């Protein structure tokens, strides 16, 4: 009886374990686990191509991450803090470099690897992969926002934000579509806009080595302009809930005359509303005084986890996934702006991205977001303090930001 | 004085059987000691496991809360006494979250009690299709909170949802958001409340109600003077459970507003600092404070309504 019962329990345990074993249908040999960017449109093609080139030395496996940047970072930091060796190649948002490097979660690229990673690469993306003069990532994509507008409504695109506001007000008075679309929900994308305005006045949020906040009257001026923009009656009713998809939808539905958004708008609009594509114009992001804009850099870099057991292969895989051919294919299929200067010269790219020249001009003057190990905290503080944009009190908000950023840098701050 | 002979007799007996008694007593205490020992040995595994899974994390969290511990700056850790508590308790963010949580708890629990009682009476009194009524009333409680929360979020999103007004986005403003969070919480937990209260209602003897009715008490009086006093323990248990639960509200807020526009609860703020911000010191301090508050709420409930608390003698049925 006893023996029989024991056997039953052993069989039970085995039965429980079997499905677990069956689940791990990973390929044999060295596996490079890629996290981030793997779900992009047409990206499986790139992974297949690189796996073929590796000829069995390693296999890249693309893993899914949450769709929003905050959720992605949550998963990265949790697993990296736990020294998880199941992550090899990290597709990192450009704002995470300082934090991950400072926490010693990602490997520095030196010598030959550094030379390879920066060859033919645009300087602004290299800057986003650099912390304290050390390179921590292979620049993969970059990004700058543009001003999209409806050519039939706006004969000449505005050069300044004030000009844009008055144009929109005129359109409104004439009963035409008039809205200015931009992201102002309480999230990272709003911080990009805030930063665009602050840099337009020549201001910053933190200093070079991220040891102190640098909020001054330039910030106050920028916040005054933001307040004006959001209260002049020419924005969407759900402005304070608008993320990129909502901004895009407003343009697609014909409510927006102006839209401040990333370059993906053109390729997405070809699918979403082909009739509108011919009417869609693009221009540099409006500035304060009509001078060339200094916009916030977006994009993504590949970093190699400190806990990866295959750093060499991971580097090779990263270089393959962003080589000229694959960067072009990501740009055409997924709307990812390449970090390689050479791709900008390719005829296929120029055809799909007629606005490439405008982007290049913006890229040359673009600035990274506040470079700081506590960027996440700063970003949260900025978006919370300034939300909703309609009720900003510029001077008060600037003072509050200065105090809370200082606390965040000192490690005393509370994240809301 | 009538005792004297008895005591004398006992004394004599004692003297007579002194040795035997001694041995008997000795045996008795030995057996008791062995029993105690066995008892301790039997509970030991449970105690060890409890210590490992409950006490250790709590003590570790308390230890962390006394340290400057940020996972992003592993080299900068140091012992800083109660500085983290000072930081948290002097922060308006914490107190806003605390106020929001209290508001959600009080308003939520009150509504849940009222509606739960109503639902319990309906379920209790239904004659036709009793099973169907009870089952359908329980559906909201059976749906995973996060899933339900997503449905609520989409329902209130402008342009997508059937509840959203066309010219405003309720989830972007403070009061509408609070209202929607309370609605989602109440909708989810009324069935739970009703279930507990129905168990209480089942214990009210029909005879008592009939007698009260004979005495001329109307329905309201019968409910208030007969039913309520009898089901008081059930009400208080239900209220205690819901209050403690409501104070820890997290999932609905996480999905509906993710804490924007100052709608964070204390659990939400602790999550932001602990998991998102990786500031273990501050986050642990918040967790300890939440733990203490929950403890105080439970203590007050048991102190104020002691007789009805679960586990106490009078409340046991």
XYZ file of C-alpha atoms in Angstrom:
733
model
C 0.000 0.000 0.000
C 2.711 2.404 1.088
C 4.861 1.576 -1.884
C 2.002 1.998 -4.244
C 1.203 5.416 -2.843
C 4.801 6.498 -3.203
C 4.796 5.425 -6.820
C 1.642 7.332 -7.445
C 3.171 10.478 -6.043
C 6.334 10.086 -8.095
C 4.277 9.677 -11.219
C 2.310 12.743 -10.207
C 5.455 14.823 -9.824
C 6.742 13.613 -13.182
C 3.445 14.443 -14.803
C 3.732 17.968 -13.426
C 7.281 18.385 -14.689
C 6.739 17.072 -18.224
C 4.955 20.104 -19.647
C 7.701 22.352 -18.270
C 10.304 20.374 -20.192
C 8.177 20.338 -23.302
C 7.855 24.116 -23.256
C 11.550 24.825 -23.631
C 11.771 24.139 -27.329
C 14.781 26.443 -27.699
C 17.218 25.878 -30.535
C 20.375 23.903 -29.797
C 23.723 25.583 -29.258
C 24.380 29.182 -28.310
C 21.248 31.266 -28.016
C 21.353 35.053 -28.080
C 18.248 36.304 -26.339
C 17.241 39.622 -27.800
C 14.901 41.844 -25.805
C 13.478 45.030 -27.233
C 12.552 45.947 -30.773
C 12.052 42.315 -31.734
C 8.344 42.763 -32.417
C 8.870 45.503 -35.018
C 7.162 45.097 -38.360
C 9.263 42.798 -40.555
C 11.863 42.263 -37.868
C 11.627 38.470 -38.037
C 13.118 38.813 -41.530
C 16.169 40.564 -40.049
C 16.583 37.944 -37.320
C 16.377 35.165 -39.920
C 18.972 36.895 -42.073
C 21.415 37.248 -39.170
C 20.845 33.674 -38.035
C 21.737 32.516 -41.514
C 24.896 34.610 -41.502
C 25.866 33.169 -38.133
C 25.792 29.761 -39.800
C 24.961 27.864 -36.646
C 27.485 29.558 -34.336
C 24.586 31.181 -32.520
C 20.871 31.678 -32.900
C 19.166 34.968 -32.158
C 15.825 34.552 -30.443
C 13.610 37.618 -30.381
C 11.612 38.010 -27.154
C 8.606 40.192 -26.571
C 8.513 43.127 -24.194
C 5.612 45.322 -23.082
C 4.649 47.827 -25.762
C 5.225 51.048 -23.809
C 8.643 52.384 -22.873
C 7.905 52.466 -19.131
C 6.764 48.856 -19.123
C 9.845 47.810 -21.078
C 12.151 49.538 -18.669
C 10.332 47.944 -15.710
C 11.076 44.497 -17.061
C 14.695 45.315 -17.889
C 15.553 46.804 -14.524
C 13.826 44.072 -12.542
C 15.653 41.309 -14.351
C 18.995 43.069 -14.515
C 18.869 43.931 -10.834
C 18.354 40.213 -10.230
C 21.443 39.432 -12.375
C 19.350 37.429 -14.843
C 21.617 35.766 -17.409
C 18.675 34.995 -19.709
C 19.041 38.381 -21.398
C 21.926 38.925 -23.791
C 21.187 41.733 -26.154
C 19.140 44.656 -24.891
C 17.337 46.991 -27.252
C 17.549 50.066 -25.057
C 15.719 53.342 -25.335
C 18.289 56.133 -25.718
C 17.413 57.528 -22.297
C 18.487 54.482 -20.308
C 22.209 54.485 -21.130
C 23.387 56.497 -18.131
C 21.250 54.586 -15.653
C 22.158 51.106 -16.895
C 25.837 51.989 -17.223
C 25.986 53.508 -13.748
C 24.320 50.408 -12.291
C 26.930 48.274 -14.122
C 24.251 46.290 -15.939
C 25.685 46.765 -19.443
C 29.167 46.248 -20.883
C 31.417 48.994 -22.136
C 32.497 48.638 -25.764
C 36.223 49.196 -26.240
C 38.936 48.858 -28.839
C 37.949 47.104 -32.002
C 34.299 46.746 -30.972
C 34.074 50.467 -30.321
C 35.599 51.227 -33.710
C 33.146 48.896 -35.440
C 30.137 50.237 -33.598
C 30.874 53.870 -34.451
C 32.017 53.418 -38.063
C 29.741 55.250 -40.545
C 27.454 56.098 -37.646
C 25.842 59.504 -37.107
C 27.281 61.427 -34.169
C 24.018 62.180 -32.256
C 23.121 58.472 -31.876
C 26.681 57.756 -30.724
C 26.232 60.454 -28.071
C 23.089 58.745 -26.798
C 25.036 55.486 -26.307
C 27.799 57.256 -24.395
C 28.044 57.914 -20.661
C 31.041 59.627 -19.058
C 33.044 59.325 -22.316
C 32.612 55.579 -22.538
C 30.601 53.838 -25.245
C 27.983 51.408 -23.934
C 25.937 50.533 -26.971
C 25.740 49.889 -30.683
C 23.609 52.735 -32.075
C 20.750 51.196 -33.979
C 18.083 53.780 -34.722
C 17.654 57.461 -34.158
C 14.677 59.743 -34.347
C 13.572 63.354 -34.437
C 10.093 64.836 -34.460
C 8.952 66.876 -37.446
C 6.131 69.264 -38.110
C 3.503 67.553 -40.238
C 0.851 69.777 -41.790
C -1.962 69.765 -44.340
C -0.726 71.471 -47.512
C -4.238 72.438 -48.601
C -4.821 74.335 -45.357
C -1.351 75.709 -44.712
C 0.349 77.164 -47.792
C 3.654 77.905 -46.042
C 4.595 75.986 -42.921
C 5.160 78.084 -39.783
C 8.710 78.626 -38.583
C 7.847 79.469 -34.988
C 5.371 78.107 -32.490
C 3.661 81.480 -32.104
C 3.169 81.602 -35.853
C 1.700 78.100 -35.767
C -0.758 79.047 -33.029
C -2.029 82.109 -34.891
C -2.343 80.129 -38.135
C -4.416 77.526 -36.318
C -6.602 80.233 -34.782
C -7.222 81.719 -38.222
C -8.212 78.304 -39.576
C -10.552 77.839 -36.643
C -12.176 81.197 -37.349
C -12.701 80.127 -40.961
C -14.378 76.909 -39.843
C -11.639 74.681 -41.299
C -9.726 71.864 -39.598
C -7.354 73.671 -37.254
C -6.051 71.454 -34.438
C -2.398 71.292 -33.446
C -1.641 67.717 -32.418
C 1.079 66.924 -29.898
C 1.576 64.411 -27.117
C 0.701 65.750 -23.670
C -0.496 62.732 -21.721
C 1.319 62.158 -18.458
C 4.130 59.969 -19.842
C 7.545 59.958 -21.435
C 6.319 61.304 -24.794
C 5.182 64.499 -23.089
C 8.650 64.998 -21.627
C 10.022 64.936 -25.191
C 7.807 67.896 -26.069
C 8.647 69.775 -22.892
C 12.329 69.197 -23.571
C 11.900 70.423 -27.168
C 10.578 73.722 -25.857
C 13.220 74.079 -23.147
C 16.074 73.452 -25.588
C 14.449 75.865 -28.030
C 15.223 78.590 -25.483
C 18.705 77.152 -24.945
C 17.863 75.681 -21.548
C 18.428 72.253 -20.012
C 17.046 70.287 -17.069
C 20.288 68.968 -15.541
C 23.959 69.832 -15.967
C 26.616 67.847 -17.854
C 27.509 65.292 -15.188
C 24.000 65.180 -13.774
C 24.976 66.541 -10.370
C 22.541 69.452 -10.196
C 19.362 70.773 -11.814
C 19.770 73.666 -14.254
C 16.301 75.150 -14.192
C 16.239 78.903 -14.758
C 14.191 81.603 -16.486
C 14.657 79.803 -19.815
C 12.592 76.958 -18.366
C 9.997 79.452 -17.181
C 9.816 80.942 -20.685
C 9.423 77.473 -22.200
C 6.639 76.593 -19.760
C 4.895 79.886 -20.513
C 4.916 78.993 -24.202
C 3.659 75.462 -23.465
C 0.832 76.912 -21.395
C -0.031 79.322 -24.192
C 0.002 76.540 -26.780
C -2.342 74.342 -24.778
C -4.792 77.078 -23.777
C -5.161 78.929 -27.065
C -8.149 76.810 -28.076
C -6.438 75.069 -30.968
C -5.607 71.722 -29.402
C -7.625 68.530 -29.079
C -10.156 68.267 -26.249
C -8.349 65.234 -24.880
C -4.925 66.854 -25.105
C -3.923 65.761 -21.628
C -4.588 62.144 -22.633
C -2.893 62.292 -26.036
C -0.091 59.869 -26.804
C 1.346 59.253 -30.308
C -1.573 57.054 -31.512
C -4.149 59.698 -30.535
C -2.117 62.450 -32.204
C -1.854 60.327 -35.327
C -5.581 59.544 -35.267
C -6.456 63.251 -35.102
C -4.359 63.854 -38.210
C -5.769 60.816 -39.961
C -9.362 61.821 -39.206
C -8.729 65.253 -40.697
C -9.133 67.193 -37.444
C -5.520 68.350 -37.294
C -3.993 70.995 -39.483
C -0.633 70.626 -37.715
C 0.873 67.609 -36.033
C 4.139 67.389 -34.107
C 5.150 63.783 -34.459
C 7.874 61.317 -35.440
C 8.729 60.429 -39.067
C 6.680 57.216 -38.971
C 3.619 59.345 -39.763
C 4.245 59.226 -43.517
C 4.612 55.468 -43.894
C 1.728 54.803 -41.489
C -0.506 57.287 -43.258
C 0.105 55.486 -46.560
C -1.674 52.526 -44.950
C -4.181 54.362 -42.789
C -5.475 57.081 -45.079
C -3.897 57.064 -48.572
C -6.054 59.992 -49.687
C -4.465 62.238 -47.125
C -0.873 61.379 -48.063
C -0.772 63.768 -51.023
C -1.936 66.598 -48.793
C 0.622 65.819 -46.110
C 3.489 68.291 -45.859
C 6.535 68.172 -43.607
C 8.770 70.881 -42.255
C 11.351 71.342 -39.526
C 9.962 71.437 -35.977
C 8.958 75.030 -35.250
C 11.297 76.932 -32.973
C 10.965 80.057 -30.856
C 12.632 82.663 -33.045
C 12.637 80.994 -36.460
C 16.181 79.661 -36.105
C 16.859 75.960 -36.842
C 15.268 73.780 -34.165
C 17.117 71.829 -31.491
C 14.832 68.874 -30.977
C 14.984 65.912 -28.647
C 16.652 62.766 -29.927
C 14.788 59.504 -29.922
C 15.955 56.106 -31.004
C 17.336 52.865 -29.691
C 20.719 51.267 -29.097
C 21.827 47.692 -28.578
C 23.667 47.057 -25.331
C 25.126 43.793 -24.081
C 24.063 42.672 -20.633
C 26.818 42.301 -18.029
C 25.299 38.958 -17.098
C 25.250 37.586 -20.655
C 27.344 34.465 -21.122
C 27.933 35.189 -24.811
C 29.114 38.791 -25.106
C 31.174 38.247 -28.280
C 28.346 36.612 -30.160
C 25.893 39.206 -28.865
C 28.031 42.006 -30.251
C 28.273 40.258 -33.586
C 24.510 39.753 -33.661
C 23.910 43.428 -32.868
C 26.249 44.534 -35.649
C 24.474 42.237 -38.075
C 21.002 43.437 -37.147
C 21.916 47.024 -37.813
C 24.128 46.592 -40.874
C 23.308 48.626 -43.940
C 21.017 46.044 -45.479
C 19.055 45.338 -42.302
C 18.894 48.970 -41.224
C 17.371 49.793 -44.597
C 14.880 46.985 -44.299
C 13.892 48.144 -40.778
C 13.491 51.678 -42.097
C 11.266 50.555 -44.966
C 9.157 47.997 -43.071
C 9.102 49.309 -39.519
C 9.673 53.035 -39.945
C 12.869 52.895 -37.875
C 15.192 55.772 -38.731
C 18.703 54.288 -39.157
C 21.699 55.465 -37.162
C 24.001 54.690 -40.095
C 24.872 57.698 -42.222
C 25.352 55.485 -45.273
C 21.715 54.356 -45.263
C 20.584 57.955 -45.686
C 22.376 57.955 -49.054
C 20.621 54.887 -50.441
C 18.079 55.606 -53.216
C 15.492 53.239 -51.703
C 15.684 55.134 -48.440
C 15.401 58.522 -50.130
C 12.352 57.316 -51.995
C 10.542 56.085 -48.886
C 11.700 59.036 -46.774
C 11.302 62.161 -48.927
C 11.775 64.136 -45.719
C 15.228 62.668 -45.137
C 16.926 66.033 -45.749
C 14.801 67.803 -43.172
C 15.500 64.982 -40.711
C 19.226 65.188 -41.372
C 19.250 68.926 -40.724
C 17.348 68.435 -37.468
C 19.570 65.525 -36.449
C 22.701 67.622 -36.776
C 21.427 70.083 -34.177
C 19.454 67.614 -32.044
C 20.061 67.206 -28.320
C 19.731 64.140 -26.087
C 17.239 64.161 -23.243
C 18.644 64.961 -19.786
C 21.536 62.537 -19.478
C 21.348 61.172 -15.953
C 21.276 57.882 -14.096
C 18.035 59.033 -12.484
C 16.497 60.050 -15.803
C 13.480 57.853 -15.111
C 12.722 59.788 -11.948
C 13.289 63.116 -13.690
C 11.004 62.105 -16.532
C 8.247 61.061 -14.121
C 8.631 64.272 -12.129
C 8.479 66.445 -15.250
C 5.410 64.739 -16.663
C 3.594 64.764 -13.310
C 4.462 68.319 -12.349
C 3.436 69.695 -15.736
C 0.264 67.663 -16.192
C -2.221 68.718 -17.449
C -0.489 71.366 -19.610
C -3.483 73.707 -19.488
C -3.039 74.384 -15.797
C 0.691 75.048 -15.629
C 1.789 77.995 -13.578
C 5.203 78.533 -15.217
C 7.135 80.097 -12.326
C 5.704 77.793 -9.643
C 6.105 74.685 -11.784
C 9.738 75.566 -12.542
C 10.513 76.047 -8.834
C 8.861 72.774 -7.977
C 10.747 70.970 -10.725
C 14.064 72.355 -9.511
C 13.455 71.101 -5.965
C 12.185 67.698 -6.967
C 14.970 67.076 -9.502
C 17.535 68.007 -6.855
C 15.929 65.510 -4.460
C 15.922 62.840 -7.162
C 19.633 63.362 -7.827
C 20.360 63.114 -4.093
C 18.398 59.845 -3.923
C 15.893 61.392 -1.526
C 13.157 61.937 -4.003
C 9.853 60.160 -4.084
C 8.481 59.136 -7.433
C 4.778 59.797 -7.656
C -15.668 25.692 60.112
C -17.219 22.774 58.350
C -14.149 22.621 56.238
C -11.874 21.595 59.042
C -12.803 17.932 59.178
C -12.488 17.670 55.435
C -9.071 19.292 55.420
C -8.034 17.163 58.285
C -9.148 14.110 56.388
C -7.241 15.232 53.331
C -4.164 15.879 55.431
C -4.422 12.405 56.901
C -4.895 10.907 53.502
C -1.925 12.851 52.256
C 0.248 11.587 54.997
C -0.969 8.101 54.351
C -0.550 8.091 50.602
C 2.182 10.666 50.412
C 4.584 8.598 48.325
C 1.980 7.368 45.883
C 0.615 10.854 45.294
C 4.056 12.241 44.777
C 4.700 9.634 42.125
C 1.358 10.245 40.511
C 1.994 13.957 40.386
C 5.440 13.382 39.014
C 4.014 11.129 36.313
C 1.363 13.686 35.541
C 3.843 16.506 35.001
C 6.135 14.223 33.039
C 3.307 13.340 30.733
C 2.399 17.003 30.450
C 5.963 17.944 29.651
C 6.208 15.216 27.039
C 2.942 16.363 25.573
C 4.194 19.933 25.463
C 7.364 18.759 23.826
C 5.440 16.795 21.245
C 3.209 19.757 20.647
C 6.188 22.028 20.079
C 7.748 19.532 17.735
C 4.547 19.248 15.795
C 4.147 22.978 15.314
C 7.849 23.571 14.677
C 7.730 22.977 10.911
C 4.808 25.359 10.588
C 6.617 27.977 12.681
C 9.787 27.599 10.614
C 7.868 27.950 7.371
C 5.902 30.921 8.676
C 9.123 32.582 9.765
C 10.654 31.982 6.369
C 7.735 33.176 4.296
C 6.236 35.884 6.491
C 8.508 37.117 9.239
C 11.747 37.184 7.252
C 10.436 39.360 4.406
C 8.800 41.736 6.864
C 11.952 42.072 8.950
C 14.082 42.410 5.827
C 11.779 45.136 4.501
C 12.114 46.932 7.823
C 15.904 46.618 7.654
C 15.939 47.953 4.077
C 13.781 50.881 5.109
C 16.565 51.995 7.461
C 19.075 52.008 4.637
C 19.844 54.139 1.663
C 19.469 51.346 -0.846
C 19.129 52.075 -4.538
C 19.612 49.179 -6.934
C 20.951 51.567 -9.540
C 23.730 52.738 -7.241
C 24.817 49.556 -5.506
C 27.987 51.175 -4.150
C 26.244 54.031 -2.398
C 24.353 51.962 0.186
C 24.543 53.092 3.792
C 22.647 52.863 7.062
C 20.701 56.081 7.580
C 18.347 55.319 10.503
C 14.905 56.804 9.949
C 15.766 59.249 7.166
C 13.649 57.361 4.638
C 10.629 57.652 6.923
C 11.245 61.368 7.292
C 11.469 61.704 3.506
C 8.257 59.771 2.971
C 6.276 61.382 5.780
C 7.294 64.893 4.747
C 6.363 64.333 1.134
C 3.092 65.758 -0.197
C 3.038 62.895 -2.735
C 2.707 60.364 0.082
C -0.006 62.303 1.887
C -1.985 62.887 -1.300
C -1.857 59.155 -1.959
C -2.813 58.476 1.648
C -5.816 60.794 1.386
C -6.889 59.228 -1.900
C -6.593 55.743 -0.411
C -8.611 56.723 2.670
C -11.267 58.320 0.482
C -11.488 55.219 -1.715
C -11.642 52.990 1.360
C -14.351 54.889 3.228
C -16.587 55.720 0.280
C -16.025 52.324 -1.318
C -16.714 50.274 1.797
C -19.832 52.297 2.642
C -21.313 51.890 -0.820
C -20.363 48.230 -0.894
C -22.072 47.614 2.445
C -25.290 49.339 1.390
C -25.491 47.752 -2.047
C -24.225 44.407 -0.766
C -27.008 44.339 1.828
C -29.564 45.116 -0.837
C -28.249 42.390 -3.087
C -28.073 39.929 -0.180
C -31.716 40.537 0.679
C -32.717 40.094 -2.962
C -30.736 36.869 -3.204
C -32.091 35.661 0.124
C -35.734 36.398 -0.653
C -35.805 35.308 -4.286
C -38.162 32.409 -4.756
C -38.084 31.936 -8.515
C -34.769 31.101 -10.167
C -32.795 31.365 -6.963
C -29.710 29.631 -8.392
C -29.721 31.801 -11.491
C -30.012 35.029 -9.510
C -27.206 34.046 -7.153
C -24.931 32.895 -9.964
C -25.447 35.955 -12.108
C -24.924 38.263 -9.140
C -21.549 36.659 -8.563
C -20.236 37.198 -12.094
C -18.390 40.481 -11.396
C -16.527 38.850 -8.529
C -15.482 35.972 -10.768
C -13.886 38.218 -13.409
C -10.178 38.890 -12.905
C -9.812 42.451 -11.610
C -7.228 43.481 -14.193
C -9.401 42.268 -17.052
C -12.429 44.075 -15.672
C -10.324 47.191 -15.151
C -9.281 47.168 -18.799
C -12.931 46.941 -19.827
C -13.726 49.924 -17.643
C -10.798 51.855 -19.058
C -11.879 51.278 -22.640
C -15.486 52.019 -21.784
C -14.426 55.424 -20.450
C -11.972 56.262 -23.223
C -13.117 58.976 -25.544
C -13.906 57.740 -29.037
C -13.737 54.058 -28.103
C -15.976 53.489 -25.110
C -19.718 53.444 -24.842
C -19.679 55.290 -21.495
C -17.348 58.097 -22.467
C -18.796 61.500 -23.180
C -17.783 62.790 -26.606
C -16.252 66.074 -25.509
C -14.134 65.150 -22.513
C -11.825 62.443 -21.259
C -12.946 61.564 -17.715
C -9.867 59.467 -16.934
C -7.612 62.500 -17.326
C -9.197 64.475 -14.500
C -8.967 63.898 -10.780
C -12.570 63.678 -9.562
C -13.992 61.767 -12.528
C -11.076 59.326 -12.240
C -11.715 58.803 -8.531
C -15.392 58.248 -9.269
C -14.593 55.651 -11.926
C -12.111 53.863 -9.664
C -14.712 53.677 -6.885
C -17.301 52.454 -9.368
C -14.994 49.699 -10.598
C -14.123 48.647 -7.038
C -17.741 48.660 -5.878
C -18.923 46.770 -8.950
C -16.308 44.112 -8.327
C -16.810 43.560 -4.608
C -20.526 44.010 -3.980
C -21.108 40.297 -4.714
C -18.464 39.341 -2.150
C -20.110 41.586 0.408
C -23.534 40.165 -0.487
C -22.276 36.626 -0.120
C -21.008 37.225 3.420
C -24.154 39.107 4.403
C -26.381 36.417 2.928
C -24.714 33.869 5.157
C -25.726 36.096 8.057
C -29.290 36.480 6.817
C -29.693 32.720 6.625
C -29.218 32.590 10.396
C -32.089 34.924 11.238
C -34.982 32.726 12.465
C -38.202 33.283 10.526
C -40.160 32.940 13.764
C -38.591 36.062 15.176
C -39.554 38.065 12.120
C -43.072 36.653 12.206
C -43.394 37.500 15.888
C -42.187 41.047 15.252
C -44.667 41.308 12.449
C -47.470 40.167 14.777
C -46.387 42.883 17.198
C -47.002 45.411 14.450
C -43.446 46.105 13.278
C -43.263 47.169 9.644
C -40.652 45.867 7.205
C -38.147 48.632 7.952
C -38.482 48.137 11.712
C -38.163 44.375 11.355
C -34.981 44.835 9.351
C -33.512 47.440 11.651
C -34.553 46.008 15.055
C -34.411 42.273 14.410
C -32.294 41.380 11.402
C -29.452 43.864 11.796
C -28.632 43.068 15.445
C -28.660 39.373 14.640
C -26.378 39.613 11.625
C -24.078 42.203 13.190
C -21.152 39.776 13.335
C -21.506 39.026 9.619
C -21.689 42.745 8.803
C -18.582 43.514 10.815
C -16.566 40.677 9.367
C -17.566 41.713 5.857
C -16.720 45.334 6.600
C -13.365 44.450 8.147
C -12.351 42.314 5.181
C -13.395 44.938 2.669
C -11.778 47.821 4.528
C -8.440 46.038 4.705
C -8.742 45.008 1.060
C -9.792 48.446 -0.089
C -6.840 50.044 1.671
C -4.473 47.973 -0.415
C -6.166 48.905 -3.714
C -3.710 48.634 -6.575
C -4.835 46.813 -9.729
C -7.801 48.995 -10.646
C -5.751 52.173 -10.290
C -2.786 50.663 -12.104
C -4.894 49.924 -15.156
C -7.338 52.824 -15.098
C -5.042 55.799 -14.519
C -1.647 54.319 -13.571
C -1.633 56.936 -10.864
C -1.665 60.001 -13.087
C -3.416 63.186 -12.006
C -2.685 62.406 -8.351
C -4.884 59.301 -8.305
C -2.161 57.042 -6.873
C -3.007 54.945 -3.857
C -0.348 54.213 -1.247
C 0.289 50.799 -2.787
C 0.683 52.420 -6.170
C 3.216 54.931 -4.838
C 5.125 52.157 -3.076
C 5.202 50.211 -6.339
C 6.463 53.225 -8.272
C 9.330 53.739 -5.871
C 10.167 50.122 -5.195
C 9.758 48.379 -8.548
C 9.853 51.223 -11.034
C 12.259 53.568 -9.277
C 14.335 50.741 -7.724
C 14.705 52.796 -4.562
C 14.479 49.940 -2.059
C 14.944 52.173 0.985
C 12.108 54.588 0.265
C 9.886 51.855 -1.143
C 10.377 49.625 1.895
C 9.667 52.519 4.229
C 6.371 52.997 2.411
C 5.577 49.304 2.580
C 6.225 49.276 6.320
C 3.959 52.303 6.739
C 1.200 50.575 4.756
C 1.666 47.466 6.890
C 1.359 49.530 10.064
C -1.749 51.313 8.828
C -3.420 48.039 7.913
C -2.486 46.756 11.367
C -4.014 49.826 13.023
C -7.225 49.476 11.013
C -7.537 45.807 11.974
C -6.787 46.638 15.624
C -9.416 49.389 15.729
C -12.030 47.127 14.209
C -11.334 44.357 16.689
C -11.129 46.774 19.606
C -14.330 48.624 18.715
C -16.343 45.625 17.657
C -14.344 43.067 19.599
C -17.203 40.634 20.162
C -17.788 40.266 16.473
C -14.217 39.877 15.351
C -13.379 36.662 13.578
C -11.771 34.216 15.964
C -13.138 35.725 19.159
C -15.527 33.557 21.154
C -18.728 35.514 20.817
C -18.314 35.815 17.094
C -17.779 32.118 16.596
C -20.792 30.260 15.344
